[in-house]
Short mmCIF file of C-alpha atoms and ligand atoms in Angstrom, two decimals:
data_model
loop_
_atom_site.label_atom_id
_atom_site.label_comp_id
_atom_site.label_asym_id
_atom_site.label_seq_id
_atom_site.Cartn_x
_atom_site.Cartn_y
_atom_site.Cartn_z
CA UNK N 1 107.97 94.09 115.24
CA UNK N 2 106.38 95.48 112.02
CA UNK N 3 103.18 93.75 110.37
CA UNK N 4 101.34 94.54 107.11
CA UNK N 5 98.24 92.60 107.25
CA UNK N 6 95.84 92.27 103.97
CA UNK N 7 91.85 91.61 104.25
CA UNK N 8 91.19 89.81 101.31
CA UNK N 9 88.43 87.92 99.39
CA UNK N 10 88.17 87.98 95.54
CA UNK N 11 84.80 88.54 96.20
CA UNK N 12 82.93 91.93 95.96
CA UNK N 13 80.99 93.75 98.98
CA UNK N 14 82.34 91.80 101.81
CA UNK N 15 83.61 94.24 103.86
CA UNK N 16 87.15 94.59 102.71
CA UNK N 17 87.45 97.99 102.97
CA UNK N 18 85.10 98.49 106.13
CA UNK N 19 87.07 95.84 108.29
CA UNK N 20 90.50 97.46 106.94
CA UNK N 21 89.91 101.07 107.77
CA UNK N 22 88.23 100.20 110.90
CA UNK N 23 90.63 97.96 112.14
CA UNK N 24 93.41 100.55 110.93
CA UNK N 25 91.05 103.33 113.23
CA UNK N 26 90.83 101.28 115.99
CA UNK N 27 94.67 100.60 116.21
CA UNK N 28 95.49 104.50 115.89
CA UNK N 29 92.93 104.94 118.80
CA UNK N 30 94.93 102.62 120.63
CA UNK N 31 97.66 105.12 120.23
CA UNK N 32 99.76 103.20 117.38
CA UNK N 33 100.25 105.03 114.39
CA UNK N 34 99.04 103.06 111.63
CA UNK N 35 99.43 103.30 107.35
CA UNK N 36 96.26 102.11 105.52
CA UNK N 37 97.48 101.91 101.72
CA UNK N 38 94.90 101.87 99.21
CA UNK N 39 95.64 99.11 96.81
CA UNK N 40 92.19 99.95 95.33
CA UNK N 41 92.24 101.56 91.74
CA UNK N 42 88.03 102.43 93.04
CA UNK N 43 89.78 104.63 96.20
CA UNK N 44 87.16 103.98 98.38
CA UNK N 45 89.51 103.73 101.56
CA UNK N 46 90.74 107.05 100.20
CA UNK N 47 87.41 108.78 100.10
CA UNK N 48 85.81 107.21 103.22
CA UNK N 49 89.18 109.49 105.33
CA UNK N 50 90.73 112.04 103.35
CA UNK N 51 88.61 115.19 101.61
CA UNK N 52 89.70 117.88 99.99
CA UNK N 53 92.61 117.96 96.71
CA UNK N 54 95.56 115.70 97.40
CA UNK N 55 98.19 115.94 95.30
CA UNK N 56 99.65 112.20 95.23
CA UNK N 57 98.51 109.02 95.33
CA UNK N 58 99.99 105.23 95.48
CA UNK N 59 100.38 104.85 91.58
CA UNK N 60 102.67 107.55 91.66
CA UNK N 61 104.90 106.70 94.23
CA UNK N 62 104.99 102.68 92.50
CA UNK N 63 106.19 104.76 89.33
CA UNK N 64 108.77 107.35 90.96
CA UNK N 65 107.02 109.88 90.19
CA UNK N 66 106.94 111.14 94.10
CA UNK N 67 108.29 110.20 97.43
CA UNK N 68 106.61 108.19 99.59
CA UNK N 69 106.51 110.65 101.99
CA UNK N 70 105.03 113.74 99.67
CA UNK N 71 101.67 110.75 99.28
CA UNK N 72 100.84 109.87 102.57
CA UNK N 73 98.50 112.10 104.35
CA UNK N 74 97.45 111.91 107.81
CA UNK N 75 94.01 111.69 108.99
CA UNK N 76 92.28 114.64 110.07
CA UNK N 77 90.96 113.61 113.58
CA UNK N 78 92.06 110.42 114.00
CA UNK N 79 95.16 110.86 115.66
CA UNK N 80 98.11 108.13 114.59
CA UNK N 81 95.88 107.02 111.31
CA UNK N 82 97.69 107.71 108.25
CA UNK N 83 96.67 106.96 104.77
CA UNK N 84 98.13 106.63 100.82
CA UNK N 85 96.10 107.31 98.90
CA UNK N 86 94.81 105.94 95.19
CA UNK N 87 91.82 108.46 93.82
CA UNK N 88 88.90 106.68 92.77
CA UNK N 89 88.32 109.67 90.19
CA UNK N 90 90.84 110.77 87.68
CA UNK N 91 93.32 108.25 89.74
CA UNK N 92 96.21 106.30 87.88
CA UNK N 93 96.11 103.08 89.81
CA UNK N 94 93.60 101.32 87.08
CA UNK N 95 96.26 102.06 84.56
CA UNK N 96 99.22 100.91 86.23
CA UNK N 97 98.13 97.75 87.47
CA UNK N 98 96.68 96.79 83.42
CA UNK N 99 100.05 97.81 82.20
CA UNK N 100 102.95 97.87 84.55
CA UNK N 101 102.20 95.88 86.92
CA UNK N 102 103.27 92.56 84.95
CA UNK N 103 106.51 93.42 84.71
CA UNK N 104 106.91 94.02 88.37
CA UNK N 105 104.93 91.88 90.21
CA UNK N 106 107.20 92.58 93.65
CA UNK N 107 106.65 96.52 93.66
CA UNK N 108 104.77 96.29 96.31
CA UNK N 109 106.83 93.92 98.37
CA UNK N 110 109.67 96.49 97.93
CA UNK N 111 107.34 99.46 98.97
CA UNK N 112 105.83 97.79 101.83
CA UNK N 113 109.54 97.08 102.87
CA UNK N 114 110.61 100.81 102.84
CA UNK N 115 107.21 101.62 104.84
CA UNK N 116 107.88 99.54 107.54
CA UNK N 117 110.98 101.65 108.32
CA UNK N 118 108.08 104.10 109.28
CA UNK N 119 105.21 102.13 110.66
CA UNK N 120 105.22 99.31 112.77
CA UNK N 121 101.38 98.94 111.74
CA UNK N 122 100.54 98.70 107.76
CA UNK N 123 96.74 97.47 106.52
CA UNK N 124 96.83 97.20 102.43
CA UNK N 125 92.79 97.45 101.13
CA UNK N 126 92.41 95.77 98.10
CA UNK N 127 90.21 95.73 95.45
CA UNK N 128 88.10 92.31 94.41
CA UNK N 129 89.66 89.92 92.37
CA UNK N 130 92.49 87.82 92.50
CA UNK N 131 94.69 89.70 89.51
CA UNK N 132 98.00 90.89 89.13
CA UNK N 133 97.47 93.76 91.68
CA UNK N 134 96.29 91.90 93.88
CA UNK N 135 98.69 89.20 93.95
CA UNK N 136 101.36 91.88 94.26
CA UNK N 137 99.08 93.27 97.32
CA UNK N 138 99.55 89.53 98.91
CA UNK N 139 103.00 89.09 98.33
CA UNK N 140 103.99 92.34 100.04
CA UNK N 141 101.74 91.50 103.49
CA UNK N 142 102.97 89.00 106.43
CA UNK N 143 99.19 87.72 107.08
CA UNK N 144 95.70 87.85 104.59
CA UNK N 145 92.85 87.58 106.62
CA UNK N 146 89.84 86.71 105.00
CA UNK N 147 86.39 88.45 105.13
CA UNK N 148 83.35 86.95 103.96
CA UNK N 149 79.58 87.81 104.13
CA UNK N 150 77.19 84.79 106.01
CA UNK N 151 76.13 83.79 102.51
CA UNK N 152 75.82 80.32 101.01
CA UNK N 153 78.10 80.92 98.21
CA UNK N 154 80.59 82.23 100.57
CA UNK N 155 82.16 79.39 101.82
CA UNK N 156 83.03 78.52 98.48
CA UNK N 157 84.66 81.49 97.91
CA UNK N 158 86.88 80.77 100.37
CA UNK N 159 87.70 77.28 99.06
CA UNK N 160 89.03 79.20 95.39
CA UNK N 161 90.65 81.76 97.67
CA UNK N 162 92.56 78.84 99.37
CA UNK N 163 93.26 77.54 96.37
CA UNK N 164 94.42 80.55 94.20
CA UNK N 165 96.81 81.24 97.61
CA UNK N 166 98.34 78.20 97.22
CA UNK N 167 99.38 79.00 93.65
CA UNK N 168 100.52 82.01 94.40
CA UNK N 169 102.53 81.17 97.13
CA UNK N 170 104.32 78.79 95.21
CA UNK N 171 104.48 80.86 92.07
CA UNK N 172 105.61 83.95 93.89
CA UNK N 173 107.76 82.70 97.06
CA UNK N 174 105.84 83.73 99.22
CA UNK N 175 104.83 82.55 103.10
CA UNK N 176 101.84 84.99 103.90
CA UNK N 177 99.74 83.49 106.10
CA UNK N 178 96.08 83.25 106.26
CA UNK N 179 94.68 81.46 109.40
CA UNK N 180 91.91 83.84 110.07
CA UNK N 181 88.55 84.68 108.73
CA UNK N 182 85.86 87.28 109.48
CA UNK N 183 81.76 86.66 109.39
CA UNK N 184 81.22 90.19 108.49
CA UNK N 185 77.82 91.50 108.83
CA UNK N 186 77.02 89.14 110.62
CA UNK N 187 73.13 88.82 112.84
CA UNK N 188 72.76 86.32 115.79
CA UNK N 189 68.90 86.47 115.19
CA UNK N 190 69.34 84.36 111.59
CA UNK N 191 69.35 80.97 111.42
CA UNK N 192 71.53 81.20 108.43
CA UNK N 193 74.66 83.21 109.48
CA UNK N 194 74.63 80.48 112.45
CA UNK N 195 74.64 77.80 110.06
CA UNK N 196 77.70 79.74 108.34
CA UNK N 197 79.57 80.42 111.62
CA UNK N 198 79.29 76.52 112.74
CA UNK N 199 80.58 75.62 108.97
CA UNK N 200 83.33 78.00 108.90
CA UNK N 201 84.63 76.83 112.75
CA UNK N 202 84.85 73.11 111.49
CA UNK N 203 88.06 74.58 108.73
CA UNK N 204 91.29 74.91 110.23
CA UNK N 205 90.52 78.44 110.44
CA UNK N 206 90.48 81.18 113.59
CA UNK N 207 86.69 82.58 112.97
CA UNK N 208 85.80 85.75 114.35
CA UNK N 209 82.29 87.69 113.69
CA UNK N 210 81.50 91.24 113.07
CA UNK N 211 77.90 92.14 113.43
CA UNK N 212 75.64 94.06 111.23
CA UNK N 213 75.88 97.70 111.94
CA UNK N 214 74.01 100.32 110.36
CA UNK N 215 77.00 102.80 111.61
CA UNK N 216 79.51 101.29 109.17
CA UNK N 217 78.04 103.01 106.03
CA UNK N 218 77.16 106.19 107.79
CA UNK N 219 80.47 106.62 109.32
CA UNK N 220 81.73 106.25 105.27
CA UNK N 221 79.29 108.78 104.36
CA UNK N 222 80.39 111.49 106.97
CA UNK N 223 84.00 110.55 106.09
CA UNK N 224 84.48 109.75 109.90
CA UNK N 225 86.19 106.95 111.88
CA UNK N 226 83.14 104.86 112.95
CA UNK N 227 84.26 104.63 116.15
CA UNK N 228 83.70 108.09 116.61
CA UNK N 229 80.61 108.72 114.18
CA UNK N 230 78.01 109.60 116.51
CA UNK N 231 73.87 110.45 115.03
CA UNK N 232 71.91 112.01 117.79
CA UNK N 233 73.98 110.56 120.29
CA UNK N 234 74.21 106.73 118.89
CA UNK N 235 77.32 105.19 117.52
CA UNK N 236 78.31 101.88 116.68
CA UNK N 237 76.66 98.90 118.90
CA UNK N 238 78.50 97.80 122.20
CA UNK N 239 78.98 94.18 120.14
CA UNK N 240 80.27 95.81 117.15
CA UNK N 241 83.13 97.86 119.18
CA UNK N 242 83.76 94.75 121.27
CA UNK N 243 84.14 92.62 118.10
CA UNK N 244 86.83 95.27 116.34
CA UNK N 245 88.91 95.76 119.63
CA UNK N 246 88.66 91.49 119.85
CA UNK N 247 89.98 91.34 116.66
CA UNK N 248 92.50 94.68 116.76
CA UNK N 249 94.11 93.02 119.97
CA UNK N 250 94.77 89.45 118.32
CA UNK N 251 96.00 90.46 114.78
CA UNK N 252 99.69 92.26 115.12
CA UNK N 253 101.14 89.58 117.16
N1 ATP Z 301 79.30 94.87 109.42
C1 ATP Z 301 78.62 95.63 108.54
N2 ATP Z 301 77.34 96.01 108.84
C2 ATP Z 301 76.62 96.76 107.98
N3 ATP Z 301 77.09 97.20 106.80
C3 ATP Z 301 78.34 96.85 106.44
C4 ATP Z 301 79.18 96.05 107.29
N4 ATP Z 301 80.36 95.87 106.67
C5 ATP Z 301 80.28 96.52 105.49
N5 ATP Z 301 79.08 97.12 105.34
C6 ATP Z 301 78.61 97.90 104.19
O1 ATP Z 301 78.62 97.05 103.05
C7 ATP Z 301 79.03 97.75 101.90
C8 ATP Z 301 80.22 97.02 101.26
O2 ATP Z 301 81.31 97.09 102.17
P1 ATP Z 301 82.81 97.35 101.66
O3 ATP Z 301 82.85 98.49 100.70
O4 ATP Z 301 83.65 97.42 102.87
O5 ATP Z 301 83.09 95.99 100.88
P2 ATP Z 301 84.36 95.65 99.97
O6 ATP Z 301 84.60 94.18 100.11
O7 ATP Z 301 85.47 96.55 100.29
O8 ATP Z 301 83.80 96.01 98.51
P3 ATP Z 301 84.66 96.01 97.16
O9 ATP Z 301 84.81 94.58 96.77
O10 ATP Z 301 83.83 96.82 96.21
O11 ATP Z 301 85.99 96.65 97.47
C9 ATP Z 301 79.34 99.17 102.35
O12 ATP Z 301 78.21 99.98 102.10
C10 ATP Z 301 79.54 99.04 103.85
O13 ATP Z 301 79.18 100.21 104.56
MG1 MG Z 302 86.62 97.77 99.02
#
């Protein structure tokens, strides 16, 4: 059965993109090819795996302008990991979603429903915010799973998050679920992150942790899967790999 799964918080810096790609990396390792669609006019899911000119991207395929098939490129060395991209630089995603968007708030419903004729396996990153684009980003995925940073504002981004998902469900028609969150850079050492954790359990929530991990932003850097980044011979923490294959082997049911 086919799943498109959504990490979202309207909040910046949580880890959107680094939980997405990773968990789309770790589920082509597994062998299962795998679509992440970059639903962020900033293309930094884009840029993290693909280098080099491309010559489409996901605004052009919402507008016709291109097949679906002439914009997504596969990921050098990550076998099964396939990507669509949005450019960050000179990209048209910024524009469409200020202007068209409005007028077709279920374009991405209706794209996501022609990909999963092709993958099994779809991950949308979004940007922050909870705006048109991104309410056409929840609409179009089965489950949003929430990220969040062990901060003590965090927890009430969640509660506006609930809250905004409610509306839109209603609004919109739509039953996407969202019965999971992620601690993301998470330490065991802080008092505070604990305190976060312990909060977050006593929800009605699933709550899983990812731990701090320097290799996260170097693997972005080297444009590399960080499952694979090595620097002189260290890559991601045992924790860190057991935490992503936790959470890869518990989300597509
Ligand atoms: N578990 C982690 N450990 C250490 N660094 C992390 C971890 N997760 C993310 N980061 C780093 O934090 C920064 C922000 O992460 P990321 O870009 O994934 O957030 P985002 O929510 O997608 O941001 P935006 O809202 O701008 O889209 C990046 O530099 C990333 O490498
Ligand atoms: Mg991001």
């Amino acid at each position: 059965m086919s799943k498109t799964i959504a990490f979202h918080l309207q909040k910046g810096g949580v880890g959107k993109t680094t939980i997405s790609g990773t968990i789309a990396c770790q589920s082509a390792l597994e062998g299962i090819p795998t679509l992440l669609v970059d639903v962020d006019p900033q293309g930094n899911a884009s840029s993290w795996f693909l280098t080099g000119d491309l010559e489409y991207e996901l605004s052009d395929v919402l507008q016709g302008l291109c097949y679906v098939d002439d914009a997504i490129v596969e990921v050098p060395n990550v076998e099964n990991l396939f990507v669509l991209p949005t450019f960050g630089i000179g990209g048209g995603l910024k524009t469409y979603a200020e202007t068209k968007i409005a007028e077709e708030p279920y374009v991405l419903q209706d794209l996501v429903q022609e990909l999963k004729q092709k993958f099994d396996r779809i991950i949308l990153d979004l940007p922050p915010g909870l705006g048109k684009l991104e309410r056409a980003a929840l609409i179009a995925s089965d489950e949003v799973i929430t990220p969040m940073t062990p901060e003590v504002f965090s927890l009430d981004g969640l509660e506006i998050f609930i809250d905004e998902l409610k509306r839109i469900r209603k609004n919109l028609r739509s039953q996407v679920k969202h019965e999971r969150i992620v601690i993301n850079s998470y330490d065991d050492r802080i008092r505070q992150h604990k305190d976060i954790f312990n909060a977050a359990l006593t929800g009605v929530f699933k709550v899983y942790k990812i731990p701090v991990d320097p290799v996260f932003r170097k693997s972005q850097e080297a444009n590399k899967a960080p499952q694979v980044f090595k620097q002189r011979g260290k890559g991601l923490k045992e924790k860190t790999l057991e935490a992503i294959q936790g959470l890869n082997s518990v989300i597509w049911r």
